[in-house]
Backbone as ProteinMPNN parsed JSONL, in Angstrom:
{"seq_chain_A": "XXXXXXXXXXXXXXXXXXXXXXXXXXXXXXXXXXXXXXXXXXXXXXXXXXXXXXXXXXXXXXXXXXXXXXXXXXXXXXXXXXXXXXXXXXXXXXXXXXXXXX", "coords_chain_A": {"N_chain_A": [[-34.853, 52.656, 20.615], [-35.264, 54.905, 22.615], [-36.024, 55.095, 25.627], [-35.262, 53.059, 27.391], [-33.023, 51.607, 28.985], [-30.64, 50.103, 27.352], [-30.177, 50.393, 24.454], [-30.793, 48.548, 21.802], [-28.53, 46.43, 20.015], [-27.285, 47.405, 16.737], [-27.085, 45.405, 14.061], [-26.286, 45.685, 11.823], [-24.396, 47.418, 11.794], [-21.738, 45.894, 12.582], [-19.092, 43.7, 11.83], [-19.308, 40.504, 9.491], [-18.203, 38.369, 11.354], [-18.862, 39.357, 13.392], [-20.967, 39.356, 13.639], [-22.295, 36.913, 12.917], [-21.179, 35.192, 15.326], [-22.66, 37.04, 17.54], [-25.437, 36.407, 17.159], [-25.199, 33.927, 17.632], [-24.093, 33.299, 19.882], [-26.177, 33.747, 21.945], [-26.27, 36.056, 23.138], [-28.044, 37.743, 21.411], [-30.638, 36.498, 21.238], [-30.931, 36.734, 24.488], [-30.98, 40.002, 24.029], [-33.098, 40.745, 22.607], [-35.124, 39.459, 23.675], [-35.577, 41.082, 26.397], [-35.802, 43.15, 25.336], [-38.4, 43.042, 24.178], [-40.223, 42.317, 26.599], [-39.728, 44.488, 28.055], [-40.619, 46.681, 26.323], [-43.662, 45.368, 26.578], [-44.284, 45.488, 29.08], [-44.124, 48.508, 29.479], [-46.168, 49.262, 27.704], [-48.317, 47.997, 28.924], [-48.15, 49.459, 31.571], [-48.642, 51.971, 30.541], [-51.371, 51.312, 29.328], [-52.415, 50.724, 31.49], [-52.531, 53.233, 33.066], [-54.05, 55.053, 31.37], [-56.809, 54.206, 31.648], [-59.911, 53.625, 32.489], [-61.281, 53.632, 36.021], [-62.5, 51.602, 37.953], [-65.783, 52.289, 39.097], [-67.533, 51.307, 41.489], [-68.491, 49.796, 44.303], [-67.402, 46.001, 45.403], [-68.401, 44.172, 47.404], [-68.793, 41.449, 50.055], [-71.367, 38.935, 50.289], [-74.36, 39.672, 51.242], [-73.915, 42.466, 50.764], [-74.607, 44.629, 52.412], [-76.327, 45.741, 52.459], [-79.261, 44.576, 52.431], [-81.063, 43.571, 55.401], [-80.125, 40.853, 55.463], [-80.653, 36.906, 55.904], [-81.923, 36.616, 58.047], [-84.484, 38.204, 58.151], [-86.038, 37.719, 56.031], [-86.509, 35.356, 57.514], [-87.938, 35.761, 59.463], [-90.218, 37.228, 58.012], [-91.294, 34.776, 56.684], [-91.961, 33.659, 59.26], [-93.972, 34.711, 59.816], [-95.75, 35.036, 58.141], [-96.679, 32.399, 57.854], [-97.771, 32.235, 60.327], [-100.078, 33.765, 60.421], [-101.501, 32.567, 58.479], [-102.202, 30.41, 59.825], [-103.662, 31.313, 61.43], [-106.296, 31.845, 60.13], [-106.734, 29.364, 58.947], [-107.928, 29.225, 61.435], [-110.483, 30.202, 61.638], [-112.141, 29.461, 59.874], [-115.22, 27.687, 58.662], [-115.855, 24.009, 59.773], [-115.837, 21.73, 56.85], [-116.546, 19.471, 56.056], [-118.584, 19.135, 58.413], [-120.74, 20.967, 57.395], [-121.523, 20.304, 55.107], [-123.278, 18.173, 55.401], [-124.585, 18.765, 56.989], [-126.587, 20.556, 55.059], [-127.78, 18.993, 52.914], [-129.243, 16.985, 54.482]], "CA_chain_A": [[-35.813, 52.853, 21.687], [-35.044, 55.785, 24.063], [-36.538, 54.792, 26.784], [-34.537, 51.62, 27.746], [-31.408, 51.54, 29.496], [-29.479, 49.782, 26.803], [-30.077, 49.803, 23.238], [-30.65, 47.306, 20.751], [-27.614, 46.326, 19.195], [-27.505, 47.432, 15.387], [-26.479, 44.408, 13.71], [-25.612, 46.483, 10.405], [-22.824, 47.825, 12.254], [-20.807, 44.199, 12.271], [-18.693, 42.803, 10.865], [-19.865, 39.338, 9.087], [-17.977, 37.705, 12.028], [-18.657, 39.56, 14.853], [-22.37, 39.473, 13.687], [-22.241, 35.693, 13.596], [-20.899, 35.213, 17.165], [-23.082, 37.659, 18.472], [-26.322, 35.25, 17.249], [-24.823, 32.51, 18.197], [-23.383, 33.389, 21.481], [-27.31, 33.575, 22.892], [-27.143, 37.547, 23.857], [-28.724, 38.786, 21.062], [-31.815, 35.964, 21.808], [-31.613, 37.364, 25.511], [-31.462, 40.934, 24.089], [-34.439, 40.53, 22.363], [-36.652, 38.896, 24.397], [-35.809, 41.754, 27.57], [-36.105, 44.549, 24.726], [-39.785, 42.731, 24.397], [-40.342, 42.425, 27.893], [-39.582, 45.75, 28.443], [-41.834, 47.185, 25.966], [-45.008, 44.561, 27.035], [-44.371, 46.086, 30.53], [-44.118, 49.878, 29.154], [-47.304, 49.184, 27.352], [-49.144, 47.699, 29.993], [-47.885, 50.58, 32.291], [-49.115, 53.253, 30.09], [-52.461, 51.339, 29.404], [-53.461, 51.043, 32.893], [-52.506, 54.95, 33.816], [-55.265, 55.582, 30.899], [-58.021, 53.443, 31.68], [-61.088, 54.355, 33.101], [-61.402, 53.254, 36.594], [-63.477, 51.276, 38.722], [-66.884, 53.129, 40.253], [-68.509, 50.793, 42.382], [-67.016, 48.828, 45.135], [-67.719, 45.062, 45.764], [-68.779, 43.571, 48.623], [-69.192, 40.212, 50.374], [-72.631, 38.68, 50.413], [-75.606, 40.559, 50.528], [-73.598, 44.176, 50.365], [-74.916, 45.3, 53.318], [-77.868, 46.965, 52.065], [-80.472, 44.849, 53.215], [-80.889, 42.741, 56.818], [-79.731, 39.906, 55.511], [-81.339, 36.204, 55.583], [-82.814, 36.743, 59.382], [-85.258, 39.174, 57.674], [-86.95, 37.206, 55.291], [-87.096, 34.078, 57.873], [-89.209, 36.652, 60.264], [-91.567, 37.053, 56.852], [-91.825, 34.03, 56.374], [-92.688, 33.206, 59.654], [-95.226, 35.841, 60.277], [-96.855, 34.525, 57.057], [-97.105, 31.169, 58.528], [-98.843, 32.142, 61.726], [-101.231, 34.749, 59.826], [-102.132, 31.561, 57.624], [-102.865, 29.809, 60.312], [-105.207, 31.89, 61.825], [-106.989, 32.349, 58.823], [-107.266, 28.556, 59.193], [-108.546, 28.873, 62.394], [-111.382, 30.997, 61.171], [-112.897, 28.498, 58.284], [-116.003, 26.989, 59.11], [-115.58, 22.775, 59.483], [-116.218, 21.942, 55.716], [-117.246, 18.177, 56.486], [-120.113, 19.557, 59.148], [-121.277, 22.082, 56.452], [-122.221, 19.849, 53.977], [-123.696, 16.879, 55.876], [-126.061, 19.862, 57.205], [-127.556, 21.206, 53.871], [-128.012, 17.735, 52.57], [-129.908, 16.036, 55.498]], "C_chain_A": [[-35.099, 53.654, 22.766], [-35.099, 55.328, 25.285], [-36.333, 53.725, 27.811], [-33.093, 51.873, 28.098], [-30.261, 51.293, 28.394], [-30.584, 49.801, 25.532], [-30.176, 49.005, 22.194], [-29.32, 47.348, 19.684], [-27.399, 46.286, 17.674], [-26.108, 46.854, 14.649], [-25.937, 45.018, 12.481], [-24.703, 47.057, 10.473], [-21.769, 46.945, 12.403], [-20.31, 43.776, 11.513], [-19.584, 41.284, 10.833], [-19.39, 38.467, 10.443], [-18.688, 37.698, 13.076], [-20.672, 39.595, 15.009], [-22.883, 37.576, 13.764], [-21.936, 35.367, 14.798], [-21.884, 35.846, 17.812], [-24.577, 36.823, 18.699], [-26.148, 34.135, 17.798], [-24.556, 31.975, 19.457], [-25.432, 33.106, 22.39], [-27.38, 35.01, 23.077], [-27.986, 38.264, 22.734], [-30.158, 38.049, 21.252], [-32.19, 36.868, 23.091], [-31.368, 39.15, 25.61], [-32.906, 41.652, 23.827], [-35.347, 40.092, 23.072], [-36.974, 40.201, 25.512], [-36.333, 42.661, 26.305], [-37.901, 44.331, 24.713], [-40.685, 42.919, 25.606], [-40.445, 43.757, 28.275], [-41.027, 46.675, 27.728], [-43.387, 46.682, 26.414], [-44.93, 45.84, 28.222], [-44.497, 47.782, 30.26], [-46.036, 50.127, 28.732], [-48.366, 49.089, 28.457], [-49.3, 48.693, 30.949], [-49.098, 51.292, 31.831], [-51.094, 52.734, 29.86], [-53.224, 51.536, 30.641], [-53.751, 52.282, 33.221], [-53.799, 55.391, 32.838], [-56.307, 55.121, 30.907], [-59.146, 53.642, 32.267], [-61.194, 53.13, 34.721], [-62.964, 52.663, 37.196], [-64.823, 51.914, 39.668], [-67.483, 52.693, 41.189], [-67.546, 49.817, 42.936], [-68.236, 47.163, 45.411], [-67.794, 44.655, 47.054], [-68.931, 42.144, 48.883], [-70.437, 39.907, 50.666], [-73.54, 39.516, 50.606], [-75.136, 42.632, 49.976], [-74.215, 44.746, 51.63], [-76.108, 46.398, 53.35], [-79.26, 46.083, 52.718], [-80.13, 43.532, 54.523], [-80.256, 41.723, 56.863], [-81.038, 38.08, 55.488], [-82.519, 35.631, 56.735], [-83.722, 37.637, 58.711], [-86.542, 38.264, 56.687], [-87.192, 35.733, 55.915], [-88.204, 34.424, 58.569], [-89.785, 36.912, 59.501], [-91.875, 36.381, 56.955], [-92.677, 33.307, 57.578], [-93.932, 33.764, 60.095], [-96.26, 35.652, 59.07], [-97.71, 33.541, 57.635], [-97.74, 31.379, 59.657], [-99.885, 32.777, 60.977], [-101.917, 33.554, 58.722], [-102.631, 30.364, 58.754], [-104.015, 29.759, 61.189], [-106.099, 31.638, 61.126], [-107.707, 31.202, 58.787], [-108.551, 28.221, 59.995], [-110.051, 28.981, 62.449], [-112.682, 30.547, 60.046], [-113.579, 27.953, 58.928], [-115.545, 25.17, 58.718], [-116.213, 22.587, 58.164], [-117.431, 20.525, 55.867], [-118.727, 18.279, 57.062], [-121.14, 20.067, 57.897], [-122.288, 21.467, 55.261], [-123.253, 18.715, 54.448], [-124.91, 17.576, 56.121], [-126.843, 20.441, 56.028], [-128.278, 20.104, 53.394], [-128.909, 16.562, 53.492], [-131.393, 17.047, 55.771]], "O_chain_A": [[-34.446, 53.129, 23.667], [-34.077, 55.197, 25.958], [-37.018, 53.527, 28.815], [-32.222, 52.329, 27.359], [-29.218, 51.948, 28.363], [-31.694, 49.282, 25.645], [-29.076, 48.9, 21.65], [-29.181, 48.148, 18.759], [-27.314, 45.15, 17.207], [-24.945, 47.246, 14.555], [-24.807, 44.596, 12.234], [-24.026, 47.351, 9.488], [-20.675, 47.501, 12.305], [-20.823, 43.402, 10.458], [-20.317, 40.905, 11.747], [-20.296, 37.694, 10.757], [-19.129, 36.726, 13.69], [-21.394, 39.769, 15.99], [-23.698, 37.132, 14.573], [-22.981, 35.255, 15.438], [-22.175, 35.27, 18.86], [-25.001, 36.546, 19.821], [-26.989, 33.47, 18.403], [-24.669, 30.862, 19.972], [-25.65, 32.301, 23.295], [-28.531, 35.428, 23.202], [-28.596, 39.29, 23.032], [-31.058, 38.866, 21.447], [-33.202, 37.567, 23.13], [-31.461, 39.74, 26.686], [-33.548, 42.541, 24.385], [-36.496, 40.514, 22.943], [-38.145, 40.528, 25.703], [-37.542, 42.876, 26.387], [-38.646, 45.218, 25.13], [-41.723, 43.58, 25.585], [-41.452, 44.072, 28.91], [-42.021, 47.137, 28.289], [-44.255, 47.538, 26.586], [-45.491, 46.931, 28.118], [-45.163, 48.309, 31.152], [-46.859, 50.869, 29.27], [-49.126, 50.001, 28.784], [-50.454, 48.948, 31.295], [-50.202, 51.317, 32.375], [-51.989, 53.533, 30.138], [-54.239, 52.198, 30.856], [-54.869, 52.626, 33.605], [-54.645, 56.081, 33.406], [-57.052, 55.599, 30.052], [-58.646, 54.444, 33.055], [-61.181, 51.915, 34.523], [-64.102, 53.084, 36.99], [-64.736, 51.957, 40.895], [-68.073, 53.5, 41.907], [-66.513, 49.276, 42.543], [-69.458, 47.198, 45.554], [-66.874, 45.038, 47.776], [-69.227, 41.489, 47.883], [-70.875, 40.706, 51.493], [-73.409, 40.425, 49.786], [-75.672, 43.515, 49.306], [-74.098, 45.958, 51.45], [-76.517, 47.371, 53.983], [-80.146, 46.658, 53.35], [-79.162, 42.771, 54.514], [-79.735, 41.364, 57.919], [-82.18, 38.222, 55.051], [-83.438, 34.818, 56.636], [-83.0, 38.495, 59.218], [-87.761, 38.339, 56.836], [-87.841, 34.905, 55.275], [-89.262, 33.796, 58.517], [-90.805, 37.108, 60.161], [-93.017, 36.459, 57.406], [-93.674, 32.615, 57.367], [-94.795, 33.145, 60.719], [-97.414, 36.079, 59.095], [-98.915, 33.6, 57.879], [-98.419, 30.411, 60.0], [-100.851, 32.016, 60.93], [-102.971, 33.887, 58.18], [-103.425, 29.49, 58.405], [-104.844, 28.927, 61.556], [-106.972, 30.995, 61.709], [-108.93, 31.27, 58.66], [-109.561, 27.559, 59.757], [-110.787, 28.202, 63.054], [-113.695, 31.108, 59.628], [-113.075, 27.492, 59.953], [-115.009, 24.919, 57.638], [-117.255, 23.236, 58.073], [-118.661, 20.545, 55.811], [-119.744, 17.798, 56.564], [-122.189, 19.492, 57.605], [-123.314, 21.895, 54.735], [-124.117, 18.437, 53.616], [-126.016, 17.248, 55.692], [-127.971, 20.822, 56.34], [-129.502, 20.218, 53.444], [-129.136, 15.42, 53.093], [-132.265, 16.666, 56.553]]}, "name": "protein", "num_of_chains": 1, "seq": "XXXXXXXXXXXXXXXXXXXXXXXXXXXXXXXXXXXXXXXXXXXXXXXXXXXXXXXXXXXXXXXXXXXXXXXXXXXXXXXXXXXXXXXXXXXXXXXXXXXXXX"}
């Protein structure tokens, strides 16, 4: 691997001894694992630089697009008065009938 400071140590170059010791000692475990490490992190690198980015940005609660939850309480209350006109406007039902019937 080029691209790495150090090398992986080619164990086929050893003697039988010096290739025992070198397992045994622990560095070729913690050569291996950084040589891993290294590549994960190379990988990861190179995937992000090609990835298609993000187009749209997030926001906190409504996004800022519409008034917010003061907007739809002034609907609602402008419903509620316009319904109670409307009330106001209804002949008594009770009267209405007592009169056709008598």
């Amino acid at each position: 691997m080029s691209n790495t400071r150090t090398d992986k140590v080619d164990l086929r170059r050893l003697s039988d001894q010096d290739k025992h010791d070198f397992q045994k000692g622990g560095g070729h475990g913690e050569q291996v694992s950084a040589l891993k490490r290294a590549r994960s992190y190379q990988g990861n690198m190179a995937y992000n630089a090609k990835r298609q980015q993000k187009t749209t940005s997030q926001t906190p609660g409504t996004g800022g697009i519409s008034p917010g939850i003061g907007m739809q309480q002034e609907r609602y209350r402008e419903i509620g008065q316009e319904n109670e006109r409307a009330k106001g406007n209804r002949p008594d039902m009770d009267n209405a009938i007592y009169d056709i019937y008598s």
